[in-house]
Short mmCIF file of C-alpha atoms in Angstrom, two decimals:
data_model
loop_
_atom_site.label_atom_id
_atom_site.label_comp_id
_atom_site.label_asym_id
_atom_site.label_seq_id
_atom_site.Cartn_x
_atom_site.Cartn_y
_atom_site.Cartn_z
CA MET Z 3 0.00 0.00 0.00
CA ALA Z 4 1.09 3.58 -0.62
CA VAL Z 5 1.50 5.66 2.50
CA ASP Z 6 1.89 9.35 3.26
CA ASP Z 7 4.71 10.98 5.21
CA HIS Z 8 3.03 10.03 8.47
CA GLY Z 9 2.62 6.38 7.54
CA ALA Z 10 -1.12 6.63 6.84
CA VAL Z 11 -2.54 4.51 4.02
CA VAL Z 12 -3.69 6.64 1.10
CA HIS Z 13 -4.33 4.01 -1.54
CA THR Z 14 -5.43 0.38 -1.72
CA PRO Z 15 -4.23 -1.25 -4.98
CA VAL Z 16 -6.85 -3.34 -6.76
CA MET Z 17 -6.11 -7.11 -6.90
CA ARG Z 18 -2.59 -6.47 -5.59
CA GLU Z 19 -1.81 -10.01 -4.43
CA ARG Z 20 -3.20 -11.62 -7.57
CA ILE Z 21 -1.25 -9.31 -9.89
CA THR Z 22 1.96 -9.83 -7.93
CA ALA Z 23 1.49 -13.61 -8.09
CA LEU Z 24 0.88 -13.56 -11.86
CA LEU Z 25 3.74 -11.21 -12.78
CA GLY Z 26 6.27 -12.36 -10.18
CA PRO Z 27 7.51 -15.50 -11.98
CA ALA Z 28 8.79 -13.31 -14.85
CA LEU Z 29 10.86 -11.17 -12.46
CA GLN Z 30 13.10 -13.69 -10.73
CA THR Z 31 16.31 -13.26 -12.73
CA PRO Z 32 18.79 -10.52 -11.72
CA GLY Z 33 18.06 -7.26 -13.56
CA ALA Z 34 14.55 -8.28 -14.65
CA ILE Z 35 12.58 -5.19 -15.68
CA HIS Z 36 9.03 -4.49 -14.59
CA VAL Z 37 7.19 -1.56 -16.14
CA ASP Z 38 4.19 0.04 -14.46
CA VAL Z 39 2.70 2.38 -17.07
CA THR Z 40 0.05 3.74 -14.69
CA LEU Z 41 2.23 4.07 -11.62
CA GLY Z 42 -0.15 6.20 -9.57
CA MET Z 43 0.93 6.18 -5.94
CA ALA Z 44 3.02 3.03 -6.51
CA GLY Z 45 0.83 0.63 -4.55
CA HIS Z 46 1.22 -2.21 -7.07
CA ALA Z 47 4.83 -1.30 -7.85
CA SER Z 48 5.98 -1.34 -4.23
CA ALA Z 49 4.39 -4.77 -3.71
CA ILE Z 50 6.16 -6.17 -6.77
CA LEU Z 51 9.55 -4.73 -5.78
CA ALA Z 52 9.12 -6.17 -2.27
CA ASP Z 53 8.20 -9.64 -3.55
CA CYS Z 54 10.73 -9.69 -6.41
CA PRO Z 55 14.10 -8.52 -5.03
CA ASN Z 56 15.85 -9.01 -8.38
CA ALA Z 57 13.46 -6.73 -10.23
CA ARG Z 58 14.01 -3.18 -11.42
CA LEU Z 59 11.04 -0.84 -11.93
CA ILE Z 60 10.34 1.65 -14.69
CA GLY Z 61 7.41 3.69 -13.40
CA ILE Z 62 5.44 5.81 -15.87
CA ASP Z 63 2.63 8.23 -15.11
CA GLN Z 64 1.37 11.42 -16.73
CA ASP Z 65 0.29 12.87 -13.37
CA ALA Z 66 3.12 14.83 -11.73
CA ASP Z 67 1.38 14.76 -8.33
CA ALA Z 68 1.18 10.97 -8.46
CA LEU Z 69 4.86 10.67 -9.35
CA ALA Z 70 5.85 12.80 -6.37
CA ILE Z 71 3.88 10.54 -4.02
CA ALA Z 72 5.22 7.41 -5.73
CA GLU Z 73 8.79 8.54 -5.18
CA ARG Z 74 8.13 8.79 -1.43
CA THR Z 75 6.35 5.44 -1.40
CA LEU Z 76 9.30 3.77 -3.14
CA HIS Z 77 12.10 5.40 -1.12
CA ARG Z 78 13.07 2.09 0.53
CA PHE Z 79 13.81 0.65 -2.92
CA ALA Z 80 16.32 3.37 -3.80
CA GLY Z 81 18.48 2.40 -6.76
CA ARG Z 82 15.92 -0.06 -8.11
CA PHE Z 83 13.50 2.28 -9.88
CA GLU Z 84 13.30 5.03 -12.47
CA LEU Z 85 10.25 7.32 -12.70
CA VAL Z 86 9.17 9.07 -15.90
CA GLN Z 87 6.36 11.54 -16.55
CA ALA Z 88 4.74 10.40 -19.78
CA ARG Z 89 1.51 9.05 -21.20
CA PHE Z 90 1.50 5.28 -21.37
CA ASP Z 91 1.28 5.21 -25.16
CA GLU Z 92 4.75 6.82 -25.09
CA LEU Z 93 6.13 3.52 -23.73
CA ALA Z 94 8.40 2.85 -26.71
CA ASP Z 95 9.99 6.31 -26.50
CA VAL Z 96 10.51 5.97 -22.73
CA LEU Z 97 12.21 2.59 -23.10
CA ASP Z 98 14.34 3.78 -26.01
CA ASP Z 99 15.48 6.81 -24.01
CA LEU Z 100 16.51 4.48 -21.19
CA GLY Z 101 18.30 2.08 -23.57
CA ILE Z 102 15.93 -0.81 -22.80
CA ALA Z 103 15.11 -3.18 -25.65
CA GLU Z 104 13.08 -5.81 -23.78
CA ILE Z 105 11.07 -5.94 -20.58
CA ASN Z 106 9.95 -8.85 -18.42
CA SER Z 107 6.57 -7.67 -17.16
CA LEU Z 108 4.18 -4.78 -17.51
CA LEU Z 109 1.13 -3.60 -15.61
CA ALA Z 110 -1.51 -1.16 -16.83
CA ASP Z 111 -4.11 -0.27 -14.19
CA LEU Z 112 -6.54 1.78 -16.26
CA GLY Z 113 -8.74 3.07 -13.46
CA LEU Z 114 -8.73 6.52 -11.94
CA SER Z 115 -6.39 6.59 -8.97
CA SER Z 116 -7.63 7.43 -5.50
CA LEU Z 117 -5.52 10.58 -5.75
CA GLN Z 118 -7.45 11.79 -8.80
CA ILE Z 119 -10.83 10.91 -7.34
CA ASP Z 120 -10.21 12.36 -3.90
CA GLN Z 121 -8.62 15.63 -5.02
CA ARG Z 122 -11.86 17.50 -5.62
CA ASP Z 123 -10.29 20.35 -7.54
CA ARG Z 124 -9.40 17.89 -10.33
CA GLY Z 125 -13.10 17.64 -11.26
CA PHE Z 126 -13.22 13.87 -11.83
CA ALA Z 127 -15.95 13.12 -9.27
CA TYR Z 128 -19.57 14.03 -10.00
CA ALA Z 129 -20.50 13.77 -6.32
CA ALA Z 130 -18.73 17.03 -5.37
CA ASP Z 131 -18.80 20.48 -6.94
CA ALA Z 132 -15.44 21.28 -8.54
CA PRO Z 133 -13.91 22.97 -11.59
CA LEU Z 134 -14.56 20.98 -14.76
CA ASP Z 135 -10.94 20.03 -15.35
CA MET Z 136 -10.54 16.20 -15.58
CA ARG Z 137 -6.97 16.37 -16.92
CA MET Z 138 -4.69 13.56 -15.80
CA ASP Z 139 -1.74 15.59 -17.06
CA ALA Z 140 -1.80 19.28 -16.16
CA ARG Z 141 0.29 19.96 -19.28
CA ASN Z 142 -2.72 19.04 -21.42
CA PRO Z 143 -4.27 22.36 -22.51
CA ARG Z 144 -7.79 20.93 -23.01
CA THR Z 145 -10.14 20.66 -20.04
CA ALA Z 146 -13.60 19.17 -19.69
CA ALA Z 147 -15.03 22.68 -19.58
CA GLN Z 148 -13.46 23.45 -22.94
CA VAL Z 149 -14.93 20.28 -24.44
CA LEU Z 150 -18.39 21.21 -23.15
CA ASN Z 151 -18.20 24.84 -24.25
CA THR Z 152 -16.64 24.45 -27.70
CA SER Z 153 -17.83 21.13 -29.14
CA SER Z 154 -20.76 21.12 -31.54
CA GLN Z 155 -23.95 19.38 -30.48
CA ALA Z 156 -23.23 16.55 -32.93
CA GLU Z 157 -19.72 16.16 -31.52
CA LEU Z 158 -21.06 16.05 -27.95
CA VAL Z 159 -23.51 13.33 -28.98
CA ARG Z 160 -20.63 11.34 -30.49
CA ILE Z 161 -18.51 11.71 -27.34
CA LEU Z 162 -21.34 10.68 -25.01
CA ARG Z 163 -22.34 7.70 -27.14
CA ARG Z 164 -18.86 6.43 -27.91
CA TYR Z 165 -17.13 6.96 -24.60
CA GLY Z 166 -20.04 6.90 -22.16
CA GLU Z 167 -22.38 4.49 -23.97
CA GLU Z 168 -25.04 6.99 -22.93
CA PRO Z 169 -28.48 6.07 -24.36
CA HIS Z 170 -29.78 9.61 -23.82
CA ALA Z 171 -26.83 11.34 -25.49
CA GLU Z 172 -28.97 13.53 -27.76
CA ARG Z 173 -31.09 14.88 -24.91
CA ILE Z 174 -28.04 15.62 -22.77
CA ALA Z 175 -26.09 17.24 -25.62
CA ARG Z 176 -29.06 19.42 -26.56
CA ALA Z 177 -29.42 20.57 -22.95
CA ILE Z 178 -25.69 21.34 -22.68
CA VAL Z 179 -25.74 23.47 -25.85
CA THR Z 180 -28.82 25.36 -24.63
CA GLU Z 181 -27.36 26.02 -21.19
CA ARG Z 182 -23.89 27.04 -22.35
CA ALA Z 183 -25.47 29.73 -24.54
CA ARG Z 184 -26.82 31.24 -21.33
CA GLU Z 185 -23.53 30.82 -19.45
CA PRO Z 186 -20.43 28.73 -20.25
CA PHE Z 187 -19.85 25.67 -18.07
CA SER Z 188 -17.13 25.91 -15.45
CA ARG Z 189 -18.14 23.70 -12.50
CA SER Z 190 -19.33 20.13 -12.11
CA ALA Z 191 -22.43 20.75 -9.95
CA ARG Z 192 -24.12 22.79 -12.68
CA LEU Z 193 -23.34 20.12 -15.26
CA VAL Z 194 -24.85 17.45 -12.99
CA ASP Z 195 -28.00 19.57 -12.63
CA VAL Z 196 -28.29 20.03 -16.41
CA ILE Z 197 -27.82 16.31 -17.06
CA SER Z 198 -30.38 15.35 -14.43
CA ALA Z 199 -32.95 17.79 -15.77
CA ALA Z 200 -32.46 16.48 -19.32
CA LEU Z 201 -33.16 12.86 -18.41
CA PRO Z 202 -36.57 11.19 -18.09
CA ALA Z 203 -37.79 10.94 -14.49
CA ALA Z 204 -37.52 7.15 -14.53
CA VAL Z 205 -33.83 7.39 -15.41
CA ARG Z 206 -33.11 10.13 -12.86
CA HIS Z 207 -34.54 8.03 -10.06
CA GLY Z 208 -33.33 4.65 -11.31
CA GLY Z 209 -30.10 2.84 -10.50
CA GLY Z 210 -26.79 4.66 -10.63
CA HIS Z 211 -25.92 8.34 -10.70
CA PRO Z 212 -27.47 10.11 -13.73
CA ALA Z 213 -24.18 11.88 -14.55
CA LYS Z 214 -21.91 8.83 -14.36
CA ARG Z 215 -21.82 8.06 -18.08
CA THR Z 216 -21.36 11.69 -19.12
CA PHE Z 217 -18.47 12.22 -16.71
CA GLN Z 218 -16.81 9.01 -17.93
CA ALA Z 219 -17.18 10.15 -21.54
CA LEU Z 220 -15.73 13.60 -20.84
CA ARG Z 221 -12.78 12.15 -18.94
CA ILE Z 222 -11.96 9.72 -21.76
CA GLU Z 223 -12.26 12.49 -24.35
CA VAL Z 224 -10.11 14.97 -22.42
CA ASN Z 225 -7.33 12.46 -21.82
CA GLY Z 226 -7.54 10.49 -25.07
CA GLU Z 227 -7.69 7.32 -23.00
CA LEU Z 228 -8.86 4.80 -25.58
CA ASP Z 229 -6.50 6.08 -28.25
CA ALA Z 230 -3.67 5.87 -25.73
CA LEU Z 231 -4.64 2.30 -24.82
CA ALA Z 232 -4.78 1.32 -28.48
CA GLY Z 233 -1.26 2.73 -28.85
CA LEU Z 234 0.07 1.07 -25.71
CA LEU Z 235 -1.01 -2.54 -26.22
CA PRO Z 236 0.95 -3.47 -29.38
CA ASP Z 237 4.09 -1.73 -28.07
CA ALA Z 238 3.80 -3.48 -24.71
CA LEU Z 239 3.33 -6.91 -26.29
CA GLY Z 240 6.14 -6.29 -28.75
CA ARG Z 241 8.63 -5.33 -26.01
CA LEU Z 242 8.07 -8.40 -23.84
CA ALA Z 243 10.90 -10.93 -23.68
CA VAL Z 244 10.02 -14.61 -23.99
CA GLY Z 245 8.51 -15.58 -20.65
CA GLY Z 246 7.44 -11.98 -20.09
CA ARG Z 247 3.95 -11.16 -18.86
CA ILE Z 248 1.54 -8.27 -19.29
CA ALA Z 249 -1.39 -7.56 -16.97
CA VAL Z 250 -4.18 -5.06 -17.65
CA LEU Z 251 -6.86 -3.95 -15.19
CA ALA Z 252 -9.84 -2.44 -17.01
CA TYR Z 253 -12.84 -0.80 -15.37
CA HIS Z 254 -15.45 -0.36 -18.09
CA SER Z 255 -16.53 -2.28 -21.17
CA LEU Z 256 -14.82 0.01 -23.70
CA GLU Z 257 -11.39 -0.58 -22.17
CA ASP Z 258 -11.96 -4.27 -21.52
CA ARG Z 259 -13.24 -4.92 -25.04
CA LEU Z 260 -10.09 -3.44 -26.56
CA VAL Z 261 -7.84 -5.44 -24.22
CA LYS Z 262 -9.83 -8.64 -24.81
CA GLN Z 263 -9.67 -8.37 -28.60
CA THR Z 264 -5.99 -7.40 -28.66
CA PHE Z 265 -5.03 -10.28 -26.38
CA ALA Z 266 -7.24 -12.68 -28.37
CA ALA Z 267 -5.26 -11.85 -31.51
CA ALA Z 268 -1.96 -12.31 -29.66
CA ILE Z 269 -2.84 -15.79 -28.32
CA SER Z 270 -4.19 -17.04 -31.67
CA ASP Z 271 -2.32 -18.82 -34.44
CA ALA Z 272 -2.11 -16.81 -37.65
CA ALA Z 273 -2.65 -19.89 -39.83
CA PRO Z 274 -5.75 -20.41 -41.97
CA PRO Z 275 -8.49 -22.55 -40.36
CA ARG Z 276 -8.20 -26.36 -40.62
CA LEU Z 277 -4.52 -26.31 -41.55
CA PRO Z 278 -3.30 -29.75 -40.36
CA VAL Z 279 0.09 -28.48 -39.13
CA VAL Z 280 0.70 -24.85 -38.20
CA PRO Z 281 4.13 -23.62 -39.36
CA GLU Z 282 6.24 -22.15 -36.58
CA PRO Z 283 6.15 -18.57 -37.95
CA LEU Z 284 2.35 -18.70 -37.74
CA LEU Z 285 2.08 -20.05 -34.19
CA ALA Z 286 0.70 -17.82 -31.47
CA ARG Z 287 3.33 -15.77 -29.66
CA PHE Z 288 1.38 -15.58 -26.39
CA GLU Z 289 -0.74 -17.70 -24.10
CA PRO Z 290 -3.38 -16.58 -21.58
CA LEU Z 291 -2.69 -16.74 -17.85
CA THR Z 292 -6.23 -15.77 -16.86
CA ARG Z 293 -9.37 -17.50 -18.00
CA GLY Z 294 -11.23 -14.62 -19.54
CA ALA Z 295 -11.33 -11.62 -17.24
CA GLU Z 296 -10.76 -12.25 -13.55
CA LYS Z 297 -12.71 -10.19 -11.04
CA PRO Z 298 -11.84 -9.11 -7.49
CA THR Z 299 -13.08 -11.35 -4.70
CA ALA Z 300 -16.21 -10.47 -2.75
CA ASP Z 301 -14.04 -9.75 0.28
CA GLU Z 302 -11.90 -7.27 -1.65
CA ILE Z 303 -14.94 -5.48 -3.04
CA ALA Z 304 -16.41 -5.25 0.45
CA SER Z 305 -13.23 -3.64 1.78
CA ASN Z 306 -12.53 -1.54 -1.33
CA PRO Z 307 -15.76 -0.75 -3.25
CA ARG Z 308 -13.79 1.02 -6.00
CA ALA Z 309 -12.53 -2.42 -7.08
CA ALA Z 310 -16.02 -3.65 -7.98
CA SER Z 311 -15.83 -2.97 -11.71
CA ALA Z 312 -12.23 -4.17 -12.20
CA ARG Z 313 -11.47 -6.84 -14.81
CA LEU Z 314 -7.99 -8.39 -14.99
CA ARG Z 315 -6.49 -10.02 -18.08
CA VAL Z 316 -2.94 -11.42 -18.24
CA VAL Z 317 -0.98 -13.01 -21.09
CA LYS Z 318 2.53 -14.48 -21.31
CA ARG Z 319 4.92 -14.45 -24.26
CA ILE Z 320 5.85 -18.01 -25.21
CA ARG Z 321 7.66 -17.42 -28.52
CA PRO Z 322 9.77 -14.65 -30.04
CA GLY Z 323 8.66 -12.91 -33.17
CA HIS Z 324 6.23 -10.37 -34.57
CA VAL Z 325 3.04 -9.63 -32.69
CA PRO Z 326 -0.04 -9.16 -34.89
CA ILE Z 327 -1.51 -5.66 -34.58
CA LEU Z 328 -5.25 -5.45 -34.19
CA LYS Z 329 -6.30 -2.67 -36.54
CA GLU Z 330 -9.78 -2.10 -35.13
CA ALA Z 331 -10.93 -3.28 -31.72
CA ARG Z 332 -13.73 -0.94 -30.77
#
């Protein structure tokens, strides 16, 4: 667990023990390299470094605040880690800059970190009034407010449908355009009110928060999350040494679908159907280590409700060679 300067727990990593158990066997040789591309407050990374004393960590995160906390969390592993501020689809550039050709394991935890959720001024949470920011990287010039205030109604509908799977996207987009003409959006509470008023009464009073899908869609749009994931996965698979493992924690169907389809291509032979003998160049380069998507245990969800939607998929490289790139997985 990540702790603050006073030793208080500030973050509970999702499926920590399971991830450590699945990635650990690839990190037993001296100098083995583990990459955490969503380092956050280093909860997963510190557990892996503790359990795998031969491993070296490359920790990547686009959030400067998270990196500062991670450095404190990892202080007892001095000399065994390198931290880099970057988006995870910049993995290849980060590794090239560090002179690293191959890695032995990689973790991508795609959920919002506790830091991002709990810092109200970041604007990620719809339950508290805050500036409509939602940037994971403060260097990104585009905020959620700018998306709301400058996108056309058709573009807002596309964002809400594609990234939020919002069935009432047209009603919400129309209400946003009407309200921003009166006054531009700047804070989350007003957006929540506009969304709620735009929805049918049965939806407003049904299950789940009425703004959940819209906030998810805005966050994905602002941070380019699905495009970044689509860029990360082939690079991550391609950099794994034989025996190397990659684990991805996804938290909604859009992420998990992309991971599922990319991994399915990686664990499949490239030979035509019904070929009696598959030539070696066409054999799958990876094998699955999880059966489908694993979920947190009931006990973990009870103690950490934010883990409830997590889905874990892990694959292992079993052969060298080219990894097929999935051109469209959405």
